[in-house]
PDB file of C-alpha atoms and ligand atoms in Angstrom:
ATOM      1  CA  MET A   1     -48.815  55.978 -73.157  1.00  0.00           C
ATOM      2  CA  SER A   2     -51.098  55.577 -70.198  1.00  0.00           C
ATOM      3  CA  GLU A   3     -52.564  52.441 -68.692  1.00  0.00           C
ATOM      4  CA  ALA A   4     -56.023  53.979 -68.366  1.00  0.00           C
ATOM      5  CA  GLN A   5     -58.890  51.783 -69.531  1.00  0.00           C
ATOM      6  CA  PHE A   6     -60.620  54.496 -71.555  1.00  0.00           C
ATOM      7  CA  MET A   7     -58.853  57.108 -73.638  1.00  0.00           C
ATOM      8  CA  ALA A   8     -60.093  60.394 -75.064  1.00  0.00           C
ATOM      9  CA  GLY A   9     -58.387  63.566 -76.183  1.00  0.00           C
ATOM     10  CA  VAL A  10     -58.344  66.628 -78.355  1.00  0.00           C
ATOM     11  CA  ILE A  11     -56.884  66.784 -81.866  1.00  0.00           C
ATOM     12  CA  GLY A  12     -55.603  70.162 -83.010  1.00  0.00           C
ATOM     13  CA  TRP A  13     -52.580  72.095 -84.253  1.00  0.00           C
ATOM     14  CA  PRO A  14     -51.427  73.789 -82.118  1.00  0.00           C
ATOM     15  CA  VAL A  15     -53.280  72.236 -79.205  1.00  0.00           C
ATOM     16  CA  ALA A  16     -51.205  72.982 -76.108  1.00  0.00           C
ATOM     17  CA  HIS A  17     -53.470  75.878 -75.075  1.00  0.00           C
ATOM     18  CA  SER A  18     -56.611  73.718 -74.923  1.00  0.00           C
ATOM     19  CA  ARG A  19     -58.511  73.736 -71.631  1.00  0.00           C
ATOM     20  CA  SER A  20     -60.329  70.503 -72.490  1.00  0.00           C
ATOM     21  CA  PRO A  21     -57.887  68.243 -70.580  1.00  0.00           C
ATOM     22  CA  ARG A  22     -58.686  70.216 -67.417  1.00  0.00           C
ATOM     23  CA  ILE A  23     -62.436  69.945 -67.976  1.00  0.00           C
ATOM     24  CA  HIS A  24     -62.490  66.222 -68.694  1.00  0.00           C
ATOM     25  CA  GLY A  25     -59.754  65.517 -66.150  1.00  0.00           C
ATOM     26  CA  TYR A  26     -61.855  67.198 -63.455  1.00  0.00           C
ATOM     27  CA  TRP A  27     -64.912  65.079 -64.283  1.00  0.00           C
ATOM     28  CA  LEU A  28     -62.928  61.820 -64.625  1.00  0.00           C
ATOM     29  CA  LYS A  29     -61.537  62.328 -61.131  1.00  0.00           C
ATOM     30  CA  LYS A  30     -64.869  63.430 -59.682  1.00  0.00           C
ATOM     31  CA  HIS A  31     -66.646  60.342 -61.006  1.00  0.00           C
ATOM     32  CA  GLY A  32     -63.799  57.923 -60.283  1.00  0.00           C
ATOM     33  CA  ILE A  33     -63.537  56.810 -63.925  1.00  0.00           C
ATOM     34  CA  ASP A  34     -60.405  55.021 -65.096  1.00  0.00           C
ATOM     35  CA  GLY A  35     -59.931  57.274 -68.093  1.00  0.00           C
ATOM     36  CA  GLN A  36     -57.441  59.725 -69.470  1.00  0.00           C
ATOM     37  CA  TYR A  37     -57.885  62.772 -71.717  1.00  0.00           C
ATOM     38  CA  VAL A  38     -54.780  63.734 -73.679  1.00  0.00           C
ATOM     39  CA  LEU A  39     -53.563  66.397 -76.096  1.00  0.00           C
ATOM     40  CA  LEU A  40     -53.075  65.113 -79.644  1.00  0.00           C
ATOM     41  CA  ALA A  41     -50.998  67.603 -81.637  1.00  0.00           C
ATOM     42  CA  VAL A  42     -51.683  66.558 -85.226  1.00  0.00           C
ATOM     43  CA  GLU A  43     -50.852  68.372 -88.453  1.00  0.00           C
ATOM     44  CA  THR A  44     -53.332  68.348 -91.326  1.00  0.00           C
ATOM     45  CA  GLU A  45     -51.305  65.898 -93.415  1.00  0.00           C
ATOM     46  CA  ASN A  46     -51.439  63.351 -90.572  1.00  0.00           C
ATOM     47  CA  LEU A  47     -55.101  63.793 -89.673  1.00  0.00           C
ATOM     48  CA  GLU A  48     -56.506  60.783 -91.529  1.00  0.00           C
ATOM     49  CA  GLN A  49     -53.837  58.437 -90.215  1.00  0.00           C
ATOM     50  CA  GLU A  50     -54.254  59.693 -86.648  1.00  0.00           C
ATOM     51  CA  LEU A  51     -58.010  59.141 -86.761  1.00  0.00           C
ATOM     52  CA  SER A  52     -57.705  55.626 -88.107  1.00  0.00           C
ATOM     53  CA  SER A  53     -55.225  54.720 -85.362  1.00  0.00           C
ATOM     54  CA  LEU A  54     -57.535  55.739 -82.499  1.00  0.00           C
ATOM     55  CA  PRO A  55     -59.749  52.602 -82.121  1.00  0.00           C
ATOM     56  CA  ALA A  56     -56.738  50.354 -81.571  1.00  0.00           C
ATOM     57  CA  ARG A  57     -55.414  52.801 -78.953  1.00  0.00           C
ATOM     58  CA  ARG A  58     -58.536  52.363 -76.773  1.00  0.00           C
ATOM     59  CA  PHE A  59     -59.953  55.777 -77.639  1.00  0.00           C
ATOM     60  CA  ARG A  60     -63.663  56.207 -76.946  1.00  0.00           C
ATOM     61  CA  GLY A  61     -63.580  59.444 -78.880  1.00  0.00           C
ATOM     62  CA  VAL A  62     -61.910  62.793 -79.382  1.00  0.00           C
ATOM     63  CA  ASN A  63     -62.633  66.486 -79.568  1.00  0.00           C
ATOM     64  CA  VAL A  64     -61.512  68.282 -82.684  1.00  0.00           C
ATOM     65  CA  THR A  65     -60.292  71.853 -82.624  1.00  0.00           C
ATOM     66  CA  ILE A  66     -58.580  74.423 -84.824  1.00  0.00           C
ATOM     67  CA  PRO A  67     -57.712  73.937 -87.674  1.00  0.00           C
ATOM     68  CA  HIS A  68     -59.385  70.555 -88.242  1.00  0.00           C
ATOM     69  CA  LYS A  69     -63.084  71.074 -87.452  1.00  0.00           C
ATOM     70  CA  GLU A  70     -64.115  71.181 -91.122  1.00  0.00           C
ATOM     71  CA  ALA A  71     -61.411  68.993 -92.644  1.00  0.00           C
ATOM     72  CA  VAL A  72     -62.163  66.073 -90.356  1.00  0.00           C
ATOM     73  CA  ILE A  73     -65.645  65.545 -91.844  1.00  0.00           C
ATOM     74  CA  LYS A  74     -64.418  63.677 -94.904  1.00  0.00           C
ATOM     75  CA  TYR A  75     -62.792  60.980 -92.765  1.00  0.00           C
ATOM     76  CA  LEU A  76     -65.859  60.148 -90.665  1.00  0.00           C
ATOM     77  CA  ASP A  77     -68.347  57.303 -91.109  1.00  0.00           C
ATOM     78  CA  GLU A  78     -71.276  59.530 -90.136  1.00  0.00           C
ATOM     79  CA  VAL A  79     -71.965  63.148 -89.220  1.00  0.00           C
ATOM     80  CA  ASP A  80     -75.112  64.203 -87.364  1.00  0.00           C
ATOM     81  CA  ARG A  81     -77.642  66.772 -88.607  1.00  0.00           C
ATOM     82  CA  ILE A  82     -76.425  69.662 -86.459  1.00  0.00           C
ATOM     83  CA  ALA A  83     -72.753  69.203 -87.394  1.00  0.00           C
ATOM     84  CA  GLN A  84     -73.762  69.039 -91.054  1.00  0.00           C
ATOM     85  CA  LYS A  85     -75.656  72.291 -90.650  1.00  0.00           C
ATOM     86  CA  VAL A  86     -72.697  74.029 -88.996  1.00  0.00           C
ATOM     87  CA  GLY A  87     -70.276  72.426 -91.448  1.00  0.00           C
ATOM     88  CA  ALA A  88     -67.922  71.603 -88.588  1.00  0.00           C
ATOM     89  CA  VAL A  89     -67.323  68.725 -86.175  1.00  0.00           C
ATOM     90  CA  ASN A  90     -65.865  69.267 -82.721  1.00  0.00           C
ATOM     91  CA  MET A  91     -66.575  65.847 -81.226  1.00  0.00           C
ATOM     92  CA  ILE A  92     -66.139  62.281 -82.452  1.00  0.00           C
ATOM     93  CA  VAL A  93     -67.465  59.111 -80.855  1.00  0.00           C
ATOM     94  CA  ILE A  94     -65.738  55.824 -81.663  1.00  0.00           C
ATOM     95  CA  SER A  95     -67.991  52.763 -81.511  1.00  0.00           C
ATOM     96  CA  GLY A  96     -66.927  49.308 -80.335  1.00  0.00           C
ATOM     97  CA  GLU A  97     -66.558  48.334 -84.000  1.00  0.00           C
ATOM     98  CA  GLY A  98     -64.293  51.305 -84.633  1.00  0.00           C
ATOM     99  CA  LYS A  99     -66.868  53.428 -86.457  1.00  0.00           C
ATOM    100  CA  LEU A 100     -66.300  57.222 -86.226  1.00  0.00           C
ATOM    101  CA  SER A 101     -69.354  59.477 -85.714  1.00  0.00           C
ATOM    102  CA  GLY A 102     -69.069  63.265 -85.708  1.00  0.00           C
ATOM    103  CA  SER A 103     -71.179  65.869 -83.871  1.00  0.00           C
ATOM    104  CA  ASN A 104     -71.030  69.567 -83.115  1.00  0.00           C
ATOM    105  CA  THR A 105     -71.479  70.125 -79.389  1.00  0.00           C
ATOM    106  CA  ASP A 106     -70.603  73.844 -79.582  1.00  0.00           C
ATOM    107  CA  VAL A 107     -74.235  74.286 -80.611  1.00  0.00           C
ATOM    108  CA  PHE A 108     -75.459  72.480 -77.480  1.00  0.00           C
ATOM    109  CA  GLY A 109     -72.913  74.413 -75.370  1.00  0.00           C
ATOM    110  CA  PHE A 110     -74.214  77.754 -76.548  1.00  0.00           C
ATOM    111  CA  MET A 111     -77.862  76.733 -76.150  1.00  0.00           C
ATOM    112  CA  GLU A 112     -77.312  75.517 -72.601  1.00  0.00           C
ATOM    113  CA  ASN A 113     -75.444  78.700 -71.738  1.00  0.00           C
ATOM    114  CA  ILE A 114     -78.364  80.903 -72.804  1.00  0.00           C
ATOM    115  CA  LYS A 115     -81.103  78.617 -71.508  1.00  0.00           C
ATOM    116  CA  GLU A 116     -82.820  81.435 -69.596  1.00  0.00           C
ATOM    117  CA  VAL A 117     -82.926  83.856 -72.538  1.00  0.00           C
ATOM    118  CA  PRO A 118     -86.357  84.148 -74.185  1.00  0.00           C
ATOM    119  CA  VAL A 119     -86.474  83.715 -77.973  1.00  0.00           C
ATOM    120  CA  GLY A 120     -86.999  86.685 -80.269  1.00  0.00           C
ATOM    121  CA  THR A 121     -84.529  88.659 -82.353  1.00  0.00           C
ATOM    122  CA  ALA A 122     -80.771  88.238 -81.899  1.00  0.00           C
ATOM    123  CA  LEU A 123     -77.823  90.287 -83.114  1.00  0.00           C
ATOM    124  CA  VAL A 124     -74.620  88.298 -83.591  1.00  0.00           C
ATOM    125  CA  LEU A 125     -71.270  90.059 -83.971  1.00  0.00           C
ATOM    126  CA  GLY A 126     -68.766  88.056 -86.037  1.00  0.00           C
ATOM    127  CA  ALA A 127     -69.019  85.466 -88.782  1.00  0.00           C
ATOM    128  CA  GLY A 128     -66.250  82.963 -88.027  1.00  0.00           C
ATOM    129  CA  GLY A 129     -66.524  79.399 -86.794  1.00  0.00           C
ATOM    130  CA  ALA A 130     -68.042  80.339 -83.439  1.00  0.00           C
ATOM    131  CA  SER A 131     -70.658  82.482 -85.166  1.00  0.00           C
ATOM    132  CA  ARG A 132     -71.862  79.585 -87.327  1.00  0.00           C
ATOM    133  CA  ALA A 133     -72.408  77.376 -84.273  1.00  0.00           C
ATOM    134  CA  VAL A 134     -74.189  80.264 -82.506  1.00  0.00           C
ATOM    135  CA  ALA A 135     -76.419  80.927 -85.541  1.00  0.00           C
ATOM    136  CA  VAL A 136     -77.433  77.261 -85.766  1.00  0.00           C
ATOM    137  CA  ALA A 137     -78.129  77.193 -82.014  1.00  0.00           C
ATOM    138  CA  LEU A 138     -80.330  80.287 -82.291  1.00  0.00           C
ATOM    139  CA  GLN A 139     -82.224  78.766 -85.213  1.00  0.00           C
ATOM    140  CA  GLU A 140     -82.704  75.500 -83.350  1.00  0.00           C
ATOM    141  CA  LYS A 141     -83.918  77.393 -80.292  1.00  0.00           C
ATOM    142  CA  GLY A 142     -86.528  79.168 -82.413  1.00  0.00           C
ATOM    143  CA  PHE A 143     -85.213  82.747 -82.670  1.00  0.00           C
ATOM    144  CA  ASN A 144     -87.345  84.388 -85.332  1.00  0.00           C
ATOM    145  CA  GLU A 145     -84.692  86.769 -86.667  1.00  0.00           C
ATOM    146  CA  ILE A 146     -80.916  86.484 -86.478  1.00  0.00           C
ATOM    147  CA  ARG A 147     -78.894  89.510 -87.580  1.00  0.00           C
ATOM    148  CA  ILE A 148     -75.196  89.009 -88.278  1.00  0.00           C
ATOM    149  CA  ALA A 149     -72.724  91.906 -88.428  1.00  0.00           C
ATOM    150  CA  ASN A 150     -69.186  91.161 -89.499  1.00  0.00           C
ATOM    151  CA  ARG A 151     -66.207  93.251 -90.592  1.00  0.00           C
ATOM    152  CA  THR A 152     -65.896  91.075 -93.697  1.00  0.00           C
ATOM    153  CA  LYS A 153     -69.447  91.179 -94.958  1.00  0.00           C
ATOM    154  CA  ASP A 154     -69.047  88.262 -97.361  1.00  0.00           C
ATOM    155  CA  ARG A 155     -68.502  85.837 -94.469  1.00  0.00           C
ATOM    156  CA  ALA A 156     -71.833  86.913 -92.935  1.00  0.00           C
ATOM    157  CA  LYS A 157     -73.505  86.604 -96.354  1.00  0.00           C
ATOM    158  CA  LYS A 158     -72.161  83.072 -96.704  1.00  0.00           C
ATOM    159  CA  ILE A 159     -73.672  82.044 -93.362  1.00  0.00           C
ATOM    160  CA  ALA A 160     -76.993  83.629 -94.361  1.00  0.00           C
ATOM    161  CA  GLU A 161     -76.950  81.790 -97.687  1.00  0.00           C
ATOM    162  CA  GLU A 162     -76.077  78.451 -96.144  1.00  0.00           C
ATOM    163  CA  LEU A 163     -78.362  78.589 -93.121  1.00  0.00           C
ATOM    164  CA  GLY A 164     -81.127  80.409 -94.906  1.00  0.00           C
ATOM    165  CA  GLY A 165     -84.376  82.058 -94.000  1.00  0.00           C
ATOM    166  CA  ASN A 166     -84.300  84.150 -90.899  1.00  0.00           C
ATOM    167  CA  ILE A 167     -80.674  85.336 -91.071  1.00  0.00           C
ATOM    168  CA  LYS A 168     -80.141  88.969 -92.047  1.00  0.00           C
ATOM    169  CA  VAL A 169     -76.763  90.529 -92.845  1.00  0.00           C
ATOM    170  CA  VAL A 170     -75.874  93.861 -91.228  1.00  0.00           C
ATOM    171  CA  ASP A 171     -72.916  96.111 -92.100  1.00  0.00           C
ATOM    172  CA  TRP A 172     -70.278  96.094 -89.354  1.00  0.00           C
ATOM    173  CA  GLU A 173     -70.399  99.903 -89.167  1.00  0.00           C
ATOM    174  CA  GLU A 174     -74.196  99.756 -88.804  1.00  0.00           C
ATOM    175  CA  LYS A 175     -74.368  97.326 -85.914  1.00  0.00           C
ATOM    176  CA  GLU A 176     -75.666  99.889 -83.411  1.00  0.00           C
ATOM    177  CA  ASN A 177     -78.472 100.705 -85.872  1.00  0.00           C
ATOM    178  CA  ALA A 178     -79.599  97.073 -85.823  1.00  0.00           C
ATOM    179  CA  PHE A 179     -80.628  96.993 -82.147  1.00  0.00           C
ATOM    180  CA  GLU A 180     -84.351  97.332 -82.776  1.00  0.00           C
ATOM    181  CA  ASN A 181     -86.306  94.572 -80.969  1.00  0.00           C
ATOM    182  CA  VAL A 182     -83.087  92.764 -80.067  1.00  0.00           C
ATOM    183  CA  LYS A 183     -83.554  90.334 -77.163  1.00  0.00           C
ATOM    184  CA  LEU A 184     -80.018  88.938 -77.290  1.00  0.00           C
ATOM    185  CA  LEU A 185     -76.676  90.452 -78.314  1.00  0.00           C
ATOM    186  CA  VAL A 186     -73.853  87.953 -78.861  1.00  0.00           C
ATOM    187  CA  ASN A 187     -70.182  88.721 -79.466  1.00  0.00           C
ATOM    188  CA  THR A 188     -68.459  85.905 -81.357  1.00  0.00           C
ATOM    189  CA  THR A 189     -65.527  88.011 -82.582  1.00  0.00           C
ATOM    190  CA  SER A 190     -62.138  87.832 -80.915  1.00  0.00           C
ATOM    191  CA  LEU A 191     -62.413  91.512 -80.002  1.00  0.00           C
ATOM    192  CA  GLY A 192     -62.177  92.083 -76.260  1.00  0.00           C
ATOM    193  CA  MET A 193     -60.102  88.970 -75.682  1.00  0.00           C
ATOM    194  CA  THR A 194     -56.895  89.489 -73.700  1.00  0.00           C
ATOM    195  CA  GLY A 195     -54.221  90.536 -76.209  1.00  0.00           C
ATOM    196  CA  GLN A 196     -56.754  91.526 -78.904  1.00  0.00           C
ATOM    197  CA  PRO A 197     -58.151  94.964 -79.741  1.00  0.00           C
ATOM    198  CA  PRO A 198     -61.214  96.105 -77.777  1.00  0.00           C
ATOM    199  CA  LEU A 199     -64.751  95.733 -79.082  1.00  0.00           C
ATOM    200  CA  GLU A 200     -65.941  99.275 -79.573  1.00  0.00           C
ATOM    201  CA  ILE A 201     -69.683  99.414 -79.294  1.00  0.00           C
ATOM    202  CA  ASN A 202     -72.246 101.872 -77.979  1.00  0.00           C
ATOM    203  CA  LEU A 203     -75.156 100.180 -76.197  1.00  0.00           C
ATOM    204  CA  ASP A 204     -77.271 103.324 -75.739  1.00  0.00           C
ATOM    205  CA  ASN A 205     -80.008 102.102 -78.080  1.00  0.00           C
ATOM    206  CA  LEU A 206     -80.010  98.466 -77.042  1.00  0.00           C
ATOM    207  CA  PRO A 207     -83.471  97.600 -75.654  1.00  0.00           C
ATOM    208  CA  LYS A 208     -83.403  97.398 -71.852  1.00  0.00           C
ATOM    209  CA  GLU A 209     -84.730  93.840 -71.811  1.00  0.00           C
ATOM    210  CA  ALA A 210     -81.933  92.544 -74.067  1.00  0.00           C
ATOM    211  CA  TRP A 211     -79.509  89.965 -72.714  1.00  0.00           C
ATOM    212  CA  VAL A 212     -75.823  90.219 -73.633  1.00  0.00           C
ATOM    213  CA  THR A 213     -73.391  87.325 -73.962  1.00  0.00           C
ATOM    214  CA  ASP A 214     -69.799  87.002 -75.106  1.00  0.00           C
ATOM    215  CA  ALA A 215     -68.077  83.947 -76.556  1.00  0.00           C
ATOM    216  CA  VAL A 216     -64.812  85.394 -75.222  1.00  0.00           C
ATOM    217  CA  TYR A 217     -64.000  84.020 -71.747  1.00  0.00           C
ATOM    218  CA  VAL A 218     -60.505  85.444 -71.208  1.00  0.00           C
ATOM    219  CA  PRO A 219     -61.151  87.727 -69.433  1.00  0.00           C
ATOM    220  CA  LEU A 220     -64.273  86.204 -67.942  1.00  0.00           C
ATOM    221  CA  GLU A 221     -65.930  89.584 -67.591  1.00  0.00           C
ATOM    222  CA  THR A 222     -65.189  91.313 -70.884  1.00  0.00           C
ATOM    223  CA  ASP A 223     -65.591  95.059 -71.339  1.00  0.00           C
ATOM    224  CA  LEU A 224     -68.764  94.309 -73.322  1.00  0.00           C
ATOM    225  CA  LEU A 225     -70.274  92.400 -70.395  1.00  0.00           C
ATOM    226  CA  LYS A 226     -69.132  95.066 -67.930  1.00  0.00           C
ATOM    227  CA  LEU A 227     -70.741  97.833 -69.970  1.00  0.00           C
ATOM    228  CA  ALA A 228     -73.933  95.821 -70.451  1.00  0.00           C
ATOM    229  CA  ALA A 229     -74.219  95.013 -66.741  1.00  0.00           C
ATOM    230  CA  LYS A 230     -73.658  98.664 -65.869  1.00  0.00           C
ATOM    231  CA  ARG A 231     -76.539  99.581 -68.129  1.00  0.00           C
ATOM    232  CA  GLY A 232     -78.808  97.040 -66.414  1.00  0.00           C
ATOM    233  CA  HIS A 233     -78.735  94.254 -69.014  1.00  0.00           C
ATOM    234  CA  ARG A 234     -78.630  90.641 -67.939  1.00  0.00           C
ATOM    235  CA  THR A 235     -75.335  89.077 -68.998  1.00  0.00           C
ATOM    236  CA  VAL A 236     -73.934  85.593 -69.535  1.00  0.00           C
ATOM    237  CA  ASP A 237     -70.174  84.986 -69.775  1.00  0.00           C
ATOM    238  CA  GLY A 238     -68.560  82.750 -72.364  1.00  0.00           C
ATOM    239  CA  LEU A 239     -67.087  80.125 -70.062  1.00  0.00           C
ATOM    240  CA  GLY A 240     -70.422  78.312 -69.848  1.00  0.00           C
ATOM    241  CA  MET A 241     -70.404  77.625 -73.593  1.00  0.00           C
ATOM    242  CA  LEU A 242     -66.972  75.990 -73.313  1.00  0.00           C
ATOM    243  CA  LEU A 243     -67.962  73.885 -70.306  1.00  0.00           C
ATOM    244  CA  HIS A 244     -71.376  72.822 -71.588  1.00  0.00           C
ATOM    245  CA  GLN A 245     -69.994  71.783 -75.003  1.00  0.00           C
ATOM    246  CA  ALA A 246     -67.869  69.235 -73.138  1.00  0.00           C
ATOM    247  CA  ARG A 247     -70.861  67.561 -71.427  1.00  0.00           C
ATOM    248  CA  PRO A 248     -72.274  65.554 -74.377  1.00  0.00           C
ATOM    249  CA  ALA A 249     -68.751  64.360 -75.171  1.00  0.00           C
ATOM    250  CA  PHE A 250     -68.094  63.153 -71.633  1.00  0.00           C
ATOM    251  CA  LYS A 251     -71.488  61.435 -71.558  1.00  0.00           C
ATOM    252  CA  ALA A 252     -70.903  59.679 -74.890  1.00  0.00           C
ATOM    253  CA  TRP A 253     -67.406  58.493 -74.017  1.00  0.00           C
ATOM    254  CA  PHE A 254     -67.668  57.746 -70.307  1.00  0.00           C
ATOM    255  CA  GLY A 255     -71.398  57.196 -69.687  1.00  0.00           C
ATOM    256  CA  VAL A 256     -72.002  59.984 -67.144  1.00  0.00           C
ATOM    257  CA  ASP A 257     -73.731  63.325 -67.810  1.00  0.00           C
ATOM    258  CA  PRO A 258     -71.504  65.585 -65.714  1.00  0.00           C
ATOM    259  CA  ASP A 259     -72.390  68.838 -63.952  1.00  0.00           C
ATOM    260  CA  VAL A 260     -71.015  72.279 -64.658  1.00  0.00           C
ATOM    261  CA  ASP A 261     -70.429  73.690 -61.169  1.00  0.00           C
ATOM    262  CA  GLU A 262     -68.615  76.648 -59.654  1.00  0.00           C
ATOM    263  CA  GLU A 263     -65.618  74.510 -58.688  1.00  0.00           C
ATOM    264  CA  LEU A 264     -65.146  73.434 -62.321  1.00  0.00           C
ATOM    265  CA  ARG A 265     -65.451  77.044 -63.498  1.00  0.00           C
ATOM    266  CA  LYS A 266     -62.697  78.076 -61.061  1.00  0.00           C
ATOM    267  CA  PHE A 267     -60.479  75.109 -61.926  1.00  0.00           C
ATOM    268  CA  VAL A 268     -60.667  75.780 -65.673  1.00  0.00           C
ATOM    269  CA  MET A 269     -59.911  79.498 -65.235  1.00  0.00           C
ATOM    270  CA  GLU A 270     -56.831  78.848 -63.047  1.00  0.00           C
ATOM    271  CA  VAL A 271     -54.465  78.443 -66.021  1.00  0.00           C
TER     272      VAL A 271
HETATM  273  P1  ATR B 301     -63.736  81.768 -84.492  1.00  0.00           P
HETATM  274  O1  ATR B 301     -63.652  80.407 -85.114  1.00  0.00           O
HETATM  275  O2  ATR B 301     -63.328  81.801 -83.056  1.00  0.00           O
HETATM  276  O3  ATR B 301     -65.041  82.421 -84.731  1.00  0.00           O
HETATM  277  P2  ATR B 301     -62.445  83.241 -86.637  1.00  0.00           P
HETATM  278  O4  ATR B 301     -63.046  82.340 -87.650  1.00  0.00           O
HETATM  279  O5  ATR B 301     -61.013  83.603 -86.774  1.00  0.00           O
HETATM  280  O6  ATR B 301     -62.566  82.621 -85.180  1.00  0.00           O
HETATM  281  O7  ATR B 301     -63.346  84.577 -86.515  1.00  0.00           O
HETATM  282  C1  ATR B 301     -62.946  85.697 -85.818  1.00  0.00           C
HETATM  283  C2  ATR B 301     -64.047  86.713 -85.889  1.00  0.00           C
HETATM  284  O8  ATR B 301     -63.604  87.924 -85.242  1.00  0.00           O
HETATM  285  C3  ATR B 301     -64.409  87.111 -87.314  1.00  0.00           C
HETATM  286  O9  ATR B 301     -65.775  87.443 -87.365  1.00  0.00           O
HETATM  287  C4  ATR B 301     -63.534  88.346 -87.532  1.00  0.00           C
HETATM  288  O10 ATR B 301     -63.982  89.215 -88.534  1.00  0.00           O
HETATM  289  P3  ATR B 301     -63.510  88.967 -90.065  1.00  0.00           P
HETATM  290  O11 ATR B 301     -64.361  87.877 -90.593  1.00  0.00           O
HETATM  291  O12 ATR B 301     -63.748  90.288 -90.732  1.00  0.00           O
HETATM  292  O13 ATR B 301     -62.043  88.617 -90.001  1.00  0.00           O
HETATM  293  C5  ATR B 301     -63.657  89.001 -86.188  1.00  0.00           C
HETATM  294  N1  ATR B 301     -62.567  89.968 -85.956  1.00  0.00           N
HETATM  295  C6  ATR B 301     -61.287  89.705 -85.628  1.00  0.00           C
HETATM  296  N2  ATR B 301     -60.580  90.833 -85.497  1.00  0.00           N
HETATM  297  C7  ATR B 301     -61.436  91.853 -85.775  1.00  0.00           C
HETATM  298  C8  ATR B 301     -61.324  93.289 -85.821  1.00  0.00           C
HETATM  299  N3  ATR B 301     -60.158  93.901 -85.551  1.00  0.00           N
HETATM  300  N4  ATR B 301     -62.428  94.023 -86.128  1.00  0.00           N
HETATM  301  C9  ATR B 301     -63.606  93.417 -86.389  1.00  0.00           C
HETATM  302  N5  ATR B 301     -63.783  92.078 -86.368  1.00  0.00           N
HETATM  303  C10 ATR B 301     -62.715  91.297 -86.066  1.00  0.00           C
END
């Protein structure tokens, strides 16, 4: 193990593909902080034990990724309001006394990434983990109607039931008929990702002023974003969500609110 003064890392299974060590490693170097961010490959049956071992190993905190974002909640001393709403924790801060506090910074990451988009009606494709964080972010930002279309309708219904009020469920086959008044179209499905099937969608009836964003960032410019840009829509790629979700974590663990700049974007996409 390292001699660094401050430790942080990401707990997942599998975890080798995570880009978080590159993100935090870039900022640690940039700010001259004596810290190290490591991969922690942990199976579900070892999750509780791993978490309880972290304070003694000089960990300031950890990110949590697939498949532990929900399961980790029961082992934490506190969970903030946003993470409770999403029902998932992706970031833990460890206090000097060894207390574990959970947050969900995917919500912040998405909000920061769509900072320029005016509020109104949004259409969200997908109803998995990413979709829940996106839906909470849209609610927090003040979107008045959030439509969710998902292949498995029950997953969208569950989000609507749990998050309430302004969430409407749309049939997956009817998504193009749910474009009325849409100011923001968000893809949170894995469709369009390298190695996955394409997202087949016709944007003919999407209002001209609508923005389009994709949670997929490999490739950076997905076919959805390409098509949207060609039709004159303003687009936001998914890398920003990944990079901005890391900022509150870095700040909490290492005391610096870091910047998301072009050099970081390039560095993270190099792998
Ligand atoms: P994440 O946590 O990244 O959101 P996930 O929970 O596995 O990942 O969700 C993947 C999303 O992509 C889901 O909305 C999924 O739809 P289902 O809920 O019906 O599975 C969607 N998805 C994946 N493959 C799809 C496909 N071939 N057609 C339509 N939707 C698909």
